[in-house]
Amino acid sequence: MKGKVQCPLGQQRGRLPPLLERHKIISLVREAVANGARKGQACRCIGISIRTLQRWTNGNIITTDRRSDTVNSSPRNKLSEAERLRILELCNSPEFASLPPNVIVPTLADRGIYIASESSFYRVLKSAKQLKKRSRECQYKLA
């Protein structure tokens, strides 16, 4: 039984090869085609799909990667730093210091207070490294 497909180019799958490496791969494919091989066969031997080769070339011109132009924006509903601090202060208060988020959030909801979802509480506590064990002996202090 086969495992995961290994990339023959010596890279991780899905990794973008640098432009110089891309030039080298394209020249190898062109050389193979000039010597009588089919383009698809040459691509398979190197370890790329024919579609990747088509994306990398525009006729005889080797194009740069278009994905590097994109800007990754943060989500609109991302918690602000003030909200994150409020969650940490609340979770580290004496009343809730020994409780996990799946108890804290419903308790606050019973009081009519909503700060963030339970998963957001878990995410904030995990990023602050306060999620391992929440017991009375292990109460966290805000630094």
PDB file of C-alpha atoms in Angstrom:
ATOM      1  CA  MET A   1       0.000   0.000   0.000  1.00  0.00           C
ATOM      2  CA  LYS A   2       1.352   3.399  -0.956  1.00  0.00           C
ATOM      3  CA  GLY A   3       1.727   6.237   1.493  1.00  0.00           C
ATOM      4  CA  LYS A   4       1.547   9.931   0.704  1.00  0.00           C
ATOM      5  CA  VAL A   5       2.956  11.035  -2.625  1.00  0.00           C
ATOM      6  CA  GLN A   6       6.450  12.447  -2.204  1.00  0.00           C
ATOM      7  CA  CYS A   7       7.483  15.442  -4.269  1.00  0.00           C
ATOM      8  CA  PRO A   8      10.388  14.390  -6.501  1.00  0.00           C
ATOM      9  CA  LEU A   9      11.736  17.948  -6.568  1.00  0.00           C
ATOM     10  CA  GLY A  10      12.892  17.498  -2.970  1.00  0.00           C
ATOM     11  CA  GLN A  11      10.379  19.978  -1.599  1.00  0.00           C
ATOM     12  CA  GLN A  12       7.208  19.860   0.420  1.00  0.00           C
ATOM     13  CA  ARG A  13       4.000  19.357  -1.499  1.00  0.00           C
ATOM     14  CA  GLY A  14       2.311  22.657  -2.296  1.00  0.00           C
ATOM     15  CA  ARG A  15       5.471  24.718  -1.788  1.00  0.00           C
ATOM     16  CA  LEU A  16       6.146  27.442  -4.329  1.00  0.00           C
ATOM     17  CA  PRO A  17       9.521  26.950  -5.996  1.00  0.00           C
ATOM     18  CA  PRO A  18      11.631  30.090  -6.341  1.00  0.00           C
ATOM     19  CA  LEU A  19      11.795  31.733  -9.767  1.00  0.00           C
ATOM     20  CA  LEU A  20      15.321  30.419 -10.437  1.00  0.00           C
ATOM     21  CA  GLU A  21      14.230  26.866  -9.709  1.00  0.00           C
ATOM     22  CA  ARG A  22      11.182  27.372 -11.883  1.00  0.00           C
ATOM     23  CA  HIS A  23      13.445  28.477 -14.777  1.00  0.00           C
ATOM     24  CA  LYS A  24      15.517  25.328 -14.330  1.00  0.00           C
ATOM     25  CA  ILE A  25      12.447  23.050 -14.346  1.00  0.00           C
ATOM     26  CA  ILE A  26      10.994  24.725 -17.437  1.00  0.00           C
ATOM     27  CA  SER A  27      14.308  24.479 -19.300  1.00  0.00           C
ATOM     28  CA  LEU A  28      14.516  20.756 -18.440  1.00  0.00           C
ATOM     29  CA  VAL A  29      10.998  20.187 -19.798  1.00  0.00           C
ATOM     30  CA  ARG A  30      11.780  22.184 -22.945  1.00  0.00           C
ATOM     31  CA  GLU A  31      14.972  20.189 -23.460  1.00  0.00           C
ATOM     32  CA  ALA A  32      13.075  16.907 -23.103  1.00  0.00           C
ATOM     33  CA  VAL A  33      10.412  18.080 -25.570  1.00  0.00           C
ATOM     34  CA  ALA A  34      13.129  19.140 -28.040  1.00  0.00           C
ATOM     35  CA  ASN A  35      14.583  15.611 -27.794  1.00  0.00           C
ATOM     36  CA  GLY A  36      11.238  14.038 -28.705  1.00  0.00           C
ATOM     37  CA  ALA A  37       9.451  13.481 -25.384  1.00  0.00           C
ATOM     38  CA  ARG A  38       5.869  14.530 -24.854  1.00  0.00           C
ATOM     39  CA  LYS A  39       5.325  17.517 -22.621  1.00  0.00           C
ATOM     40  CA  GLY A  40       3.029  15.644 -20.220  1.00  0.00           C
ATOM     41  CA  GLN A  41       5.503  12.782 -19.896  1.00  0.00           C
ATOM     42  CA  ALA A  42       8.390  15.167 -19.221  1.00  0.00           C
ATOM     43  CA  CYS A  43       6.360  16.966 -16.545  1.00  0.00           C
ATOM     44  CA  ARG A  44       5.453  13.674 -14.865  1.00  0.00           C
ATOM     45  CA  CYS A  45       9.134  12.629 -14.772  1.00  0.00           C
ATOM     46  CA  ILE A  46      10.096  15.891 -13.066  1.00  0.00           C
ATOM     47  CA  GLY A  47       7.159  15.712 -10.676  1.00  0.00           C
ATOM     48  CA  ILE A  48       4.893  18.560 -11.740  1.00  0.00           C
ATOM     49  CA  SER A  49       1.589  18.513 -13.554  1.00  0.00           C
ATOM     50  CA  ILE A  50       1.227  19.842 -17.076  1.00  0.00           C
ATOM     51  CA  ARG A  51      -1.229  22.398 -15.683  1.00  0.00           C
ATOM     52  CA  THR A  52       1.480  23.743 -13.366  1.00  0.00           C
ATOM     53  CA  LEU A  53       3.794  24.162 -16.350  1.00  0.00           C
ATOM     54  CA  GLN A  54       1.050  26.016 -18.223  1.00  0.00           C
ATOM     55  CA  ARG A  55       0.512  28.289 -15.212  1.00  0.00           C
ATOM     56  CA  TRP A  56       4.222  29.042 -15.011  1.00  0.00           C
ATOM     57  CA  THR A  57       4.541  29.917 -18.699  1.00  0.00           C
ATOM     58  CA  ASN A  58       2.649  32.264 -20.950  1.00  0.00           C
ATOM     59  CA  GLY A  59       3.724  31.067 -24.380  1.00  0.00           C
ATOM     60  CA  ASN A  60       7.513  31.367 -24.281  1.00  0.00           C
ATOM     61  CA  ILE A  61       7.524  33.830 -21.373  1.00  0.00           C
ATOM     62  CA  ILE A  62       8.141  32.498 -17.854  1.00  0.00           C
ATOM     63  CA  THR A  63       5.807  34.339 -15.492  1.00  0.00           C
ATOM     64  CA  THR A  64       6.388  35.202 -11.850  1.00  0.00           C
ATOM     65  CA  ASP A  65       4.099  33.896  -9.167  1.00  0.00           C
ATOM     66  CA  ARG A  66       0.863  35.861  -8.996  1.00  0.00           C
ATOM     67  CA  ARG A  67      -0.041  34.666  -5.508  1.00  0.00           C
ATOM     68  CA  SER A  68       2.649  36.758  -3.828  1.00  0.00           C
ATOM     69  CA  ASP A  69       0.719  39.923  -4.749  1.00  0.00           C
ATOM     70  CA  THR A  70      -2.227  39.058  -2.541  1.00  0.00           C
ATOM     71  CA  VAL A  71      -2.653  40.687   0.827  1.00  0.00           C
ATOM     72  CA  ASN A  72      -4.041  38.531   3.604  1.00  0.00           C
ATOM     73  CA  SER A  73      -6.427  40.675   5.582  1.00  0.00           C
ATOM     74  CA  SER A  74      -7.569  39.817   9.070  1.00  0.00           C
ATOM     75  CA  PRO A  75     -11.217  38.841   9.552  1.00  0.00           C
ATOM     76  CA  ARG A  76     -13.691  41.581  10.422  1.00  0.00           C
ATOM     77  CA  ASN A  77     -14.896  39.770  13.516  1.00  0.00           C
ATOM     78  CA  LYS A  78     -11.407  39.223  14.940  1.00  0.00           C
ATOM     79  CA  LEU A  79     -11.193  39.971  18.659  1.00  0.00           C
ATOM     80  CA  SER A  80      -9.526  43.262  19.487  1.00  0.00           C
ATOM     81  CA  GLU A  81      -6.620  43.375  21.913  1.00  0.00           C
ATOM     82  CA  ALA A  82      -8.910  44.990  24.511  1.00  0.00           C
ATOM     83  CA  GLU A  83     -11.386  42.110  24.195  1.00  0.00           C
ATOM     84  CA  ARG A  84      -8.572  39.562  24.524  1.00  0.00           C
ATOM     85  CA  LEU A  85      -7.312  41.308  27.674  1.00  0.00           C
ATOM     86  CA  ARG A  86     -10.847  41.400  29.088  1.00  0.00           C
ATOM     87  CA  ILE A  87     -11.170  37.627  28.550  1.00  0.00           C
ATOM     88  CA  LEU A  88      -7.823  37.020  30.269  1.00  0.00           C
ATOM     89  CA  GLU A  89      -8.710  39.298  33.195  1.00  0.00           C
ATOM     90  CA  LEU A  90     -12.051  37.576  33.593  1.00  0.00           C
ATOM     91  CA  CYS A  91     -10.580  34.060  33.392  1.00  0.00           C
ATOM     92  CA  ASN A  92      -7.861  35.007  35.891  1.00  0.00           C
ATOM     93  CA  SER A  93     -10.251  36.613  38.366  1.00  0.00           C
ATOM     94  CA  PRO A  94     -10.566  34.672  41.653  1.00  0.00           C
ATOM     95  CA  GLU A  95     -14.114  33.619  40.788  1.00  0.00           C
ATOM     96  CA  PHE A  96     -13.207  31.946  37.468  1.00  0.00           C
ATOM     97  CA  ALA A  97      -9.495  31.109  37.832  1.00  0.00           C
ATOM     98  CA  SER A  98     -10.146  27.438  38.544  1.00  0.00           C
ATOM     99  CA  LEU A  99     -12.854  26.966  35.905  1.00  0.00           C
ATOM    100  CA  PRO A 100     -12.542  25.993  32.231  1.00  0.00           C
ATOM    101  CA  PRO A 101     -14.199  28.082  29.494  1.00  0.00           C
ATOM    102  CA  ASN A 102     -17.033  25.572  29.051  1.00  0.00           C
ATOM    103  CA  VAL A 103     -18.169  26.551  32.569  1.00  0.00           C
ATOM    104  CA  ILE A 104     -17.231  30.258  32.464  1.00  0.00           C
ATOM    105  CA  VAL A 105     -19.187  31.152  29.306  1.00  0.00           C
ATOM    106  CA  PRO A 106     -22.538  29.636  30.423  1.00  0.00           C
ATOM    107  CA  THR A 107     -22.133  31.230  33.867  1.00  0.00           C
ATOM    108  CA  LEU A 108     -21.665  34.634  32.238  1.00  0.00           C
ATOM    109  CA  ALA A 109     -24.604  33.960  29.898  1.00  0.00           C
ATOM    110  CA  ASP A 110     -26.836  33.263  32.919  1.00  0.00           C
ATOM    111  CA  ARG A 111     -25.879  36.726  34.198  1.00  0.00           C
ATOM    112  CA  GLY A 112     -26.652  38.287  30.800  1.00  0.00           C
ATOM    113  CA  ILE A 113     -22.997  38.986  29.937  1.00  0.00           C
ATOM    114  CA  TYR A 114     -21.563  38.055  26.540  1.00  0.00           C
ATOM    115  CA  ILE A 115     -17.921  38.753  25.737  1.00  0.00           C
ATOM    116  CA  ALA A 116     -17.037  36.079  23.181  1.00  0.00           C
ATOM    117  CA  SER A 117     -17.860  32.512  22.235  1.00  0.00           C
ATOM    118  CA  GLU A 118     -16.602  29.523  24.174  1.00  0.00           C
ATOM    119  CA  SER A 119     -14.199  28.624  21.358  1.00  0.00           C
ATOM    120  CA  SER A 120     -12.810  32.178  21.438  1.00  0.00           C
ATOM    121  CA  PHE A 121     -12.215  31.826  25.175  1.00  0.00           C
ATOM    122  CA  TYR A 122     -10.328  28.584  24.520  1.00  0.00           C
ATOM    123  CA  ARG A 123      -8.322  30.215  21.709  1.00  0.00           C
ATOM    124  CA  VAL A 124      -7.336  33.221  23.860  1.00  0.00           C
ATOM    125  CA  LEU A 125      -6.367  31.045  26.832  1.00  0.00           C
ATOM    126  CA  LYS A 126      -4.356  28.736  24.585  1.00  0.00           C
ATOM    127  CA  SER A 127      -2.431  31.650  23.043  1.00  0.00           C
ATOM    128  CA  ALA A 128      -1.671  32.914  26.580  1.00  0.00           C
ATOM    129  CA  LYS A 129      -0.557  29.376  27.586  1.00  0.00           C
ATOM    130  CA  GLN A 130      -3.179  29.218  30.344  1.00  0.00           C
ATOM    131  CA  LEU A 131      -5.222  26.301  29.102  1.00  0.00           C
ATOM    132  CA  LYS A 132      -3.210  23.314  30.354  1.00  0.00           C
ATOM    133  CA  LYS A 133      -4.709  22.974  33.818  1.00  0.00           C
ATOM    134  CA  ARG A 134      -7.197  25.333  35.367  1.00  0.00           C
ATOM    135  CA  SER A 135      -7.497  24.332  39.008  1.00  0.00           C
ATOM    136  CA  ARG A 136      -7.379  26.129  42.353  1.00  0.00           C
ATOM    137  CA  GLU A 137      -3.713  25.249  42.867  1.00  0.00           C
ATOM    138  CA  CYS A 138      -2.774  26.573  39.460  1.00  0.00           C
ATOM    139  CA  GLN A 139      -4.253  30.070  39.352  1.00  0.00           C
ATOM    140  CA  TYR A 140      -2.753  32.339  36.727  1.00  0.00           C
ATOM    141  CA  LYS A 141      -1.473  35.826  37.294  1.00  0.00           C
ATOM    142  CA  LEU A 142      -1.706  38.505  34.607  1.00  0.00           C
ATOM    143  CA  ALA A 143       1.796  39.604  33.666  1.00  0.00           C
TER     144      ALA A 143
END
